[in-house]
């Protein structure tokens, strides 16, 4: 009797260990268990790309801001007017004033909290030395990790209004 009970316990334990060692193997939906896996030490663990995928070499790179004037096509299509400057001022106060300050002036007496902590925005005098295309590319794509891109927040027309406002800050 003791032998039969011990044998039953050992067999039950063996079945439970074998059956529940990989619980997903008996699960009705086990797609994740039976997939192709990448073994890191195989000679070629890279898979062939899917049909119709785009290669890295075919991406359109973001143009370098310094080459914008050579590329062309970045001329301000919106004439500078009081309406455009006012729209640009509204947008500047929403998206830009946090880092660049109220009038893009580096005045220690009027620094905002971000500027007091060491993030000094570009003054208007320096921004006005840049071309419209350079400013447009900087607003669109950001600047070197410090300035975030505003391409998703501002439409192209709104970006040109902001540039017209910056030009009015002479």
JSON list of C-alpha atoms in Angstrom, two decimals:
[
{"chain": "A", "resi": 1, "resn": "UNK", "atom": "CA", "xyz": [0.00, 0.00, 0.00]},
{"chain": "A", "resi": 2, "resn": "UNK", "atom": "CA", "xyz": [2.81, 2.41, 0.90]},
{"chain": "A", "resi": 3, "resn": "UNK", "atom": "CA", "xyz": [4.65, 1.49, -2.29]},
{"chain": "A", "resi": 4, "resn": "UNK", "atom": "CA", "xyz": [1.55, 2.18, -4.40]},
{"chain": "A", "resi": 5, "resn": "UNK", "atom": "CA", "xyz": [0.99, 5.52, -2.66]},
{"chain": "A", "resi": 6, "resn": "UNK", "atom": "CA", "xyz": [4.66, 6.53, -3.10]},
{"chain": "A", "resi": 7, "resn": "UNK", "atom": "CA", "xyz": [4.55, 5.46, -6.77]},
{"chain": "A", "resi": 8, "resn": "UNK", "atom": "CA", "xyz": [1.36, 7.49, -7.30]},
{"chain": "A", "resi": 9, "resn": "UNK", "atom": "CA", "xyz": [2.93, 10.55, -5.68]},
{"chain": "A", "resi": 10, "resn": "UNK", "atom": "CA", "xyz": [6.10, 10.25, -7.79]},
{"chain": "A", "resi": 11, "resn": "UNK", "atom": "CA", "xyz": [4.12, 9.74, -11.03]},
{"chain": "A", "resi": 12, "resn": "UNK", "atom": "CA", "xyz": [1.77, 12.63, -10.21]},
{"chain": "A", "resi": 13, "resn": "UNK", "atom": "CA", "xyz": [4.71, 14.89, -9.41]},
{"chain": "A", "resi": 14, "resn": "UNK", "atom": "CA", "xyz": [6.43, 13.86, -12.65]},
{"chain": "A", "resi": 15, "resn": "UNK", "atom": "CA", "xyz": [3.31, 14.53, -14.71]},
{"chain": "A", "resi": 16, "resn": "UNK", "atom": "CA", "xyz": [2.78, 17.90, -13.03]},
{"chain": "A", "resi": 17, "resn": "UNK", "atom": "CA", "xyz": [6.41, 18.93, -13.52]},
{"chain": "A", "resi": 18, "resn": "UNK", "atom": "CA", "xyz": [6.42, 17.82, -17.15]},
{"chain": "A", "resi": 19, "resn": "UNK", "atom": "CA", "xyz": [2.96, 19.24, -17.89]},
{"chain": "A", "resi": 20, "resn": "UNK", "atom": "CA", "xyz": [3.35, 22.62, -16.25]},
{"chain": "A", "resi": 21, "resn": "UNK", "atom": "CA", "xyz": [7.01, 23.19, -17.05]},
{"chain": "A", "resi": 22, "resn": "UNK", "atom": "CA", "xyz": [5.88, 25.10, -20.14]},
{"chain": "A", "resi": 23, "resn": "UNK", "atom": "CA", "xyz": [2.29, 26.09, -19.36]},
{"chain": "A", "resi": 24, "resn": "UNK", "atom": "CA", "xyz": [1.85, 27.83, -22.71]},
{"chain": "A", "resi": 25, "resn": "UNK", "atom": "CA", "xyz": [2.53, 24.62, -24.64]},
{"chain": "A", "resi": 26, "resn": "UNK", "atom": "CA", "xyz": [-0.89, 23.19, -23.87]},
{"chain": "A", "resi": 27, "resn": "UNK", "atom": "CA", "xyz": [-2.72, 26.52, -24.02]},
{"chain": "A", "resi": 28, "resn": "UNK", "atom": "CA", "xyz": [-5.11, 26.70, -27.02]},
{"chain": "A", "resi": 29, "resn": "UNK", "atom": "CA", "xyz": [-3.60, 29.96, -28.30]},
{"chain": "A", "resi": 30, "resn": "UNK", "atom": "CA", "xyz": [0.15, 29.44, -28.24]},
{"chain": "A", "resi": 31, "resn": "UNK", "atom": "CA", "xyz": [1.37, 31.59, -31.13]},
{"chain": "A", "resi": 32, "resn": "UNK", "atom": "CA", "xyz": [4.06, 33.21, -29.00]},
{"chain": "A", "resi": 33, "resn": "UNK", "atom": "CA", "xyz": [5.43, 29.83, -27.94]},
{"chain": "A", "resi": 34, "resn": "UNK", "atom": "CA", "xyz": [5.89, 28.57, -31.48]},
{"chain": "A", "resi": 35, "resn": "UNK", "atom": "CA", "xyz": [7.50, 31.51, -33.22]},
{"chain": "A", "resi": 36, "resn": "UNK", "atom": "CA", "xyz": [10.82, 31.92, -34.93]},
{"chain": "A", "resi": 37, "resn": "UNK", "atom": "CA", "xyz": [13.28, 33.30, -32.42]},
{"chain": "A", "resi": 38, "resn": "UNK", "atom": "CA", "xyz": [16.54, 35.06, -33.05]},
{"chain": "A", "resi": 39, "resn": "UNK", "atom": "CA", "xyz": [19.47, 33.27, -31.50]},
{"chain": "A", "resi": 40, "resn": "UNK", "atom": "CA", "xyz": [22.08, 35.91, -30.67]},
{"chain": "A", "resi": 41, "resn": "UNK", "atom": "CA", "xyz": [25.10, 33.77, -31.50]},
{"chain": "A", "resi": 42, "resn": "UNK", "atom": "CA", "xyz": [24.01, 32.52, -34.91]},
{"chain": "A", "resi": 43, "resn": "UNK", "atom": "CA", "xyz": [26.19, 33.49, -37.85]},
{"chain": "A", "resi": 44, "resn": "UNK", "atom": "CA", "xyz": [23.39, 35.62, -39.32]},
{"chain": "A", "resi": 45, "resn": "UNK", "atom": "CA", "xyz": [20.58, 36.42, -36.94]},
{"chain": "A", "resi": 46, "resn": "UNK", "atom": "CA", "xyz": [19.19, 39.13, -39.23]},
{"chain": "A", "resi": 47, "resn": "UNK", "atom": "CA", "xyz": [16.03, 38.28, -41.07]},
{"chain": "A", "resi": 48, "resn": "UNK", "atom": "CA", "xyz": [15.34, 39.35, -44.61]},
{"chain": "A", "resi": 49, "resn": "UNK", "atom": "CA", "xyz": [13.21, 42.50, -44.67]},
{"chain": "A", "resi": 50, "resn": "UNK", "atom": "CA", "xyz": [9.55, 42.16, -45.61]},
{"chain": "A", "resi": 51, "resn": "UNK", "atom": "CA", "xyz": [8.47, 42.82, -49.17]},
{"chain": "A", "resi": 52, "resn": "UNK", "atom": "CA", "xyz": [7.93, 46.53, -49.81]},
{"chain": "A", "resi": 53, "resn": "UNK", "atom": "CA", "xyz": [9.92, 47.79, -46.83]},
{"chain": "A", "resi": 54, "resn": "UNK", "atom": "CA", "xyz": [11.95, 50.98, -47.21]},
{"chain": "A", "resi": 55, "resn": "UNK", "atom": "CA", "xyz": [15.70, 50.82, -46.89]},
{"chain": "A", "resi": 56, "resn": "UNK", "atom": "CA", "xyz": [17.54, 53.29, -44.68]},
{"chain": "A", "resi": 57, "resn": "UNK", "atom": "CA", "xyz": [19.39, 54.73, -47.65]},
{"chain": "A", "resi": 58, "resn": "UNK", "atom": "CA", "xyz": [16.07, 55.73, -49.23]},
{"chain": "A", "resi": 59, "resn": "UNK", "atom": "CA", "xyz": [14.92, 58.01, -46.38]},
{"chain": "A", "resi": 60, "resn": "UNK", "atom": "CA", "xyz": [14.81, 61.72, -46.98]},
{"chain": "A", "resi": 61, "resn": "UNK", "atom": "CA", "xyz": [17.27, 63.15, -44.46]},
{"chain": "A", "resi": 62, "resn": "UNK", "atom": "CA", "xyz": [16.46, 66.30, -42.54]},
{"chain": "A", "resi": 63, "resn": "UNK", "atom": "CA", "xyz": [18.40, 69.06, -44.29]},
{"chain": "A", "resi": 64, "resn": "UNK", "atom": "CA", "xyz": [21.23, 70.60, -42.35]},
{"chain": "A", "resi": 65, "resn": "UNK", "atom": "CA", "xyz": [20.19, 74.06, -41.22]},
{"chain": "A", "resi": 66, "resn": "UNK", "atom": "CA", "xyz": [23.44, 75.54, -42.48]},
{"chain": "A", "resi": 67, "resn": "UNK", "atom": "CA", "xyz": [22.69, 74.31, -46.01]},
{"chain": "A", "resi": 68, "resn": "UNK", "atom": "CA", "xyz": [19.12, 75.61, -46.18]},
{"chain": "A", "resi": 69, "resn": "UNK", "atom": "CA", "xyz": [20.12, 78.67, -48.18]},
{"chain": "A", "resi": 70, "resn": "UNK", "atom": "CA", "xyz": [21.91, 76.47, -50.73]},
{"chain": "A", "resi": 71, "resn": "UNK", "atom": "CA", "xyz": [18.92, 74.13, -51.06]},
{"chain": "A", "resi": 72, "resn": "UNK", "atom": "CA", "xyz": [16.46, 76.93, -51.69]},
{"chain": "A", "resi": 73, "resn": "UNK", "atom": "CA", "xyz": [12.69, 76.84, -51.56]},
{"chain": "A", "resi": 74, "resn": "UNK", "atom": "CA", "xyz": [12.61, 78.24, -48.02]},
{"chain": "A", "resi": 75, "resn": "UNK", "atom": "CA", "xyz": [11.56, 81.77, -48.84]},
{"chain": "A", "resi": 76, "resn": "UNK", "atom": "CA", "xyz": [8.92, 83.28, -46.59]},
{"chain": "A", "resi": 77, "resn": "UNK", "atom": "CA", "xyz": [5.64, 83.08, -48.55]},
{"chain": "A", "resi": 78, "resn": "UNK", "atom": "CA", "xyz": [3.75, 85.21, -46.02]},
{"chain": "A", "resi": 79, "resn": "UNK", "atom": "CA", "xyz": [4.35, 88.95, -46.31]},
{"chain": "A", "resi": 80, "resn": "UNK", "atom": "CA", "xyz": [5.16, 90.78, -43.11]},
{"chain": "A", "resi": 81, "resn": "UNK", "atom": "CA", "xyz": [2.04, 92.60, -41.97]},
{"chain": "A", "resi": 82, "resn": "UNK", "atom": "CA", "xyz": [0.57, 93.67, -38.65]},
{"chain": "A", "resi": 83, "resn": "UNK", "atom": "CA", "xyz": [-1.85, 90.73, -38.78]},
{"chain": "A", "resi": 84, "resn": "UNK", "atom": "CA", "xyz": [0.96, 88.24, -39.44]},
{"chain": "A", "resi": 85, "resn": "UNK", "atom": "CA", "xyz": [3.11, 89.70, -36.66]},
{"chain": "A", "resi": 86, "resn": "UNK", "atom": "CA", "xyz": [0.19, 89.54, -34.20]},
{"chain": "A", "resi": 87, "resn": "UNK", "atom": "CA", "xyz": [-0.50, 85.90, -35.10]},
{"chain": "A", "resi": 88, "resn": "UNK", "atom": "CA", "xyz": [3.19, 85.15, -34.72]},
{"chain": "A", "resi": 89, "resn": "UNK", "atom": "CA", "xyz": [3.26, 86.87, -31.34]},
{"chain": "A", "resi": 90, "resn": "UNK", "atom": "CA", "xyz": [0.32, 84.77, -30.11]},
{"chain": "A", "resi": 91, "resn": "UNK", "atom": "CA", "xyz": [2.00, 81.56, -31.25]},
{"chain": "A", "resi": 92, "resn": "UNK", "atom": "CA", "xyz": [5.38, 82.66, -29.87]},
{"chain": "A", "resi": 93, "resn": "UNK", "atom": "CA", "xyz": [3.82, 83.27, -26.46]},
{"chain": "A", "resi": 94, "resn": "UNK", "atom": "CA", "xyz": [2.32, 79.77, -26.50]},
{"chain": "A", "resi": 95, "resn": "UNK", "atom": "CA", "xyz": [5.23, 77.69, -27.79]},
{"chain": "A", "resi": 96, "resn": "UNK", "atom": "CA", "xyz": [8.43, 79.71, -27.53]},
{"chain": "A", "resi": 97, "resn": "UNK", "atom": "CA", "xyz": [8.31, 82.12, -24.60]},
{"chain": "A", "resi": 98, "resn": "UNK", "atom": "CA", "xyz": [9.11, 79.44, -22.01]},
{"chain": "A", "resi": 99, "resn": "UNK", "atom": "CA", "xyz": [12.69, 79.10, -23.25]},
{"chain": "A", "resi": 100, "resn": "UNK", "atom": "CA", "xyz": [13.30, 82.25, -25.27]},
{"chain": "A", "resi": 101, "resn": "UNK", "atom": "CA", "xyz": [11.74, 84.80, -22.92]},
{"chain": "A", "resi": 102, "resn": "UNK", "atom": "CA", "xyz": [9.11, 87.43, -23.59]},
{"chain": "A", "resi": 103, "resn": "UNK", "atom": "CA", "xyz": [10.89, 89.48, -26.25]},
{"chain": "A", "resi": 104, "resn": "UNK", "atom": "CA", "xyz": [13.93, 87.27, -26.91]},
{"chain": "A", "resi": 105, "resn": "UNK", "atom": "CA", "xyz": [16.10, 89.69, -24.93]},
{"chain": "A", "resi": 106, "resn": "UNK", "atom": "CA", "xyz": [18.92, 88.45, -22.69]},
{"chain": "A", "resi": 107, "resn": "UNK", "atom": "CA", "xyz": [18.16, 90.71, -19.76]},
{"chain": "A", "resi": 108, "resn": "UNK", "atom": "CA", "xyz": [19.16, 89.26, -16.36]},
{"chain": "A", "resi": 109, "resn": "UNK", "atom": "CA", "xyz": [16.42, 91.29, -14.68]},
{"chain": "A", "resi": 110, "resn": "UNK", "atom": "CA", "xyz": [13.70, 89.77, -16.87]},
{"chain": "A", "resi": 111, "resn": "UNK", "atom": "CA", "xyz": [14.84, 86.14, -17.07]},
{"chain": "A", "resi": 112, "resn": "UNK", "atom": "CA", "xyz": [12.18, 83.48, -16.73]},
{"chain": "A", "resi": 113, "resn": "UNK", "atom": "CA", "xyz": [12.60, 80.38, -14.55]},
{"chain": "A", "resi": 114, "resn": "UNK", "atom": "CA", "xyz": [14.06, 78.27, -17.36]},
{"chain": "A", "resi": 115, "resn": "UNK", "atom": "CA", "xyz": [16.66, 80.91, -18.21]},
{"chain": "A", "resi": 116, "resn": "UNK", "atom": "CA", "xyz": [17.64, 81.31, -14.54]},
{"chain": "A", "resi": 117, "resn": "UNK", "atom": "CA", "xyz": [18.52, 77.62, -14.45]},
{"chain": "A", "resi": 118, "resn": "UNK", "atom": "CA", "xyz": [21.00, 78.01, -17.31]},
{"chain": "A", "resi": 119, "resn": "UNK", "atom": "CA", "xyz": [18.90, 77.51, -20.46]},
{"chain": "A", "resi": 120, "resn": "UNK", "atom": "CA", "xyz": [19.41, 80.85, -22.15]},
{"chain": "A", "resi": 121, "resn": "UNK", "atom": "CA", "xyz": [17.33, 81.28, -25.28]},
{"chain": "A", "resi": 122, "resn": "UNK", "atom": "CA", "xyz": [18.66, 82.77, -28.50]},
{"chain": "A", "resi": 123, "resn": "UNK", "atom": "CA", "xyz": [18.34, 86.57, -28.46]},
{"chain": "A", "resi": 124, "resn": "UNK", "atom": "CA", "xyz": [16.48, 88.32, -31.26]},
{"chain": "A", "resi": 125, "resn": "UNK", "atom": "CA", "xyz": [19.66, 90.10, -32.37]},
{"chain": "A", "resi": 126, "resn": "UNK", "atom": "CA", "xyz": [21.29, 86.74, -33.18]},
{"chain": "A", "resi": 127, "resn": "UNK", "atom": "CA", "xyz": [18.11, 85.28, -34.69]},
{"chain": "A", "resi": 128, "resn": "UNK", "atom": "CA", "xyz": [17.86, 88.25, -37.05]},
{"chain": "A", "resi": 129, "resn": "UNK", "atom": "CA", "xyz": [21.32, 87.44, -38.44]},
{"chain": "A", "resi": 130, "resn": "UNK", "atom": "CA", "xyz": [19.95, 84.11, -39.72]},
{"chain": "A", "resi": 131, "resn": "UNK", "atom": "CA", "xyz": [17.97, 83.64, -42.91]},
{"chain": "A", "resi": 132, "resn": "UNK", "atom": "CA", "xyz": [14.25, 82.91, -42.91]},
{"chain": "A", "resi": 133, "resn": "UNK", "atom": "CA", "xyz": [14.96, 79.41, -44.18]},
{"chain": "A", "resi": 134, "resn": "UNK", "atom": "CA", "xyz": [17.37, 78.75, -41.33]},
{"chain": "A", "resi": 135, "resn": "UNK", "atom": "CA", "xyz": [14.81, 79.88, -38.75]},
{"chain": "A", "resi": 136, "resn": "UNK", "atom": "CA", "xyz": [12.09, 77.83, -40.45]},
{"chain": "A", "resi": 137, "resn": "UNK", "atom": "CA", "xyz": [14.26, 74.70, -40.40]},
{"chain": "A", "resi": 138, "resn": "UNK", "atom": "CA", "xyz": [15.18, 75.29, -36.77]},
{"chain": "A", "resi": 139, "resn": "UNK", "atom": "CA", "xyz": [11.56, 75.75, -35.70]},
{"chain": "A", "resi": 140, "resn": "UNK", "atom": "CA", "xyz": [10.51, 72.71, -37.73]},
{"chain": "A", "resi": 141, "resn": "UNK", "atom": "CA", "xyz": [13.28, 70.27, -36.78]},
{"chain": "A", "resi": 142, "resn": "UNK", "atom": "CA", "xyz": [14.58, 71.61, -33.47]},
{"chain": "A", "resi": 143, "resn": "UNK", "atom": "CA", "xyz": [18.14, 72.43, -32.62]},
{"chain": "A", "resi": 144, "resn": "UNK", "atom": "CA", "xyz": [20.74, 70.02, -31.33]},
{"chain": "A", "resi": 145, "resn": "UNK", "atom": "CA", "xyz": [18.75, 68.38, -28.57]},
{"chain": "A", "resi": 146, "resn": "UNK", "atom": "CA", "xyz": [18.02, 71.63, -26.71]},
{"chain": "A", "resi": 147, "resn": "UNK", "atom": "CA", "xyz": [15.19, 73.04, -28.76]},
{"chain": "A", "resi": 148, "resn": "UNK", "atom": "CA", "xyz": [12.37, 70.59, -29.46]},
{"chain": "A", "resi": 149, "resn": "UNK", "atom": "CA", "xyz": [10.91, 70.39, -32.93]},
{"chain": "A", "resi": 150, "resn": "UNK", "atom": "CA", "xyz": [7.68, 72.33, -33.37]},
{"chain": "A", "resi": 151, "resn": "UNK", "atom": "CA", "xyz": [6.77, 70.65, -36.64]},
{"chain": "A", "resi": 152, "resn": "UNK", "atom": "CA", "xyz": [3.89, 68.82, -34.96]},
{"chain": "A", "resi": 153, "resn": "UNK", "atom": "CA", "xyz": [2.60, 71.82, -33.01]},
{"chain": "A", "resi": 154, "resn": "UNK", "atom": "CA", "xyz": [2.74, 74.51, -35.67]},
{"chain": "A", "resi": 155, "resn": "UNK", "atom": "CA", "xyz": [1.55, 74.33, -39.25]},
{"chain": "A", "resi": 156, "resn": "UNK", "atom": "CA", "xyz": [3.95, 75.62, -41.93]},
{"chain": "A", "resi": 157, "resn": "UNK", "atom": "CA", "xyz": [1.95, 78.84, -42.20]},
{"chain": "A", "resi": 158, "resn": "UNK", "atom": "CA", "xyz": [2.09, 79.35, -38.43]},
{"chain": "A", "resi": 159, "resn": "UNK", "atom": "CA", "xyz": [5.86, 78.86, -38.45]},
{"chain": "A", "resi": 160, "resn": "UNK", "atom": "CA", "xyz": [6.20, 81.66, -40.99]},
{"chain": "A", "resi": 161, "resn": "UNK", "atom": "CA", "xyz": [4.05, 83.92, -38.79]},
{"chain": "A", "resi": 162, "resn": "UNK", "atom": "CA", "xyz": [6.41, 83.22, -35.86]},
{"chain": "A", "resi": 163, "resn": "UNK", "atom": "CA", "xyz": [9.37, 84.13, -38.08]},
{"chain": "A", "resi": 164, "resn": "UNK", "atom": "CA", "xyz": [7.67, 87.40, -39.05]},
{"chain": "A", "resi": 165, "resn": "UNK", "atom": "CA", "xyz": [7.20, 88.15, -35.35]},
{"chain": "A", "resi": 166, "resn": "UNK", "atom": "CA", "xyz": [10.86, 87.38, -34.60]},
{"chain": "A", "resi": 167, "resn": "UNK", "atom": "CA", "xyz": [11.89, 89.74, -37.43]},
{"chain": "A", "resi": 168, "resn": "UNK", "atom": "CA", "xyz": [9.77, 92.49, -35.84]},
{"chain": "A", "resi": 169, "resn": "UNK", "atom": "CA", "xyz": [11.73, 92.24, -32.54]},
{"chain": "A", "resi": 170, "resn": "UNK", "atom": "CA", "xyz": [14.77, 94.14, -33.86]}
]
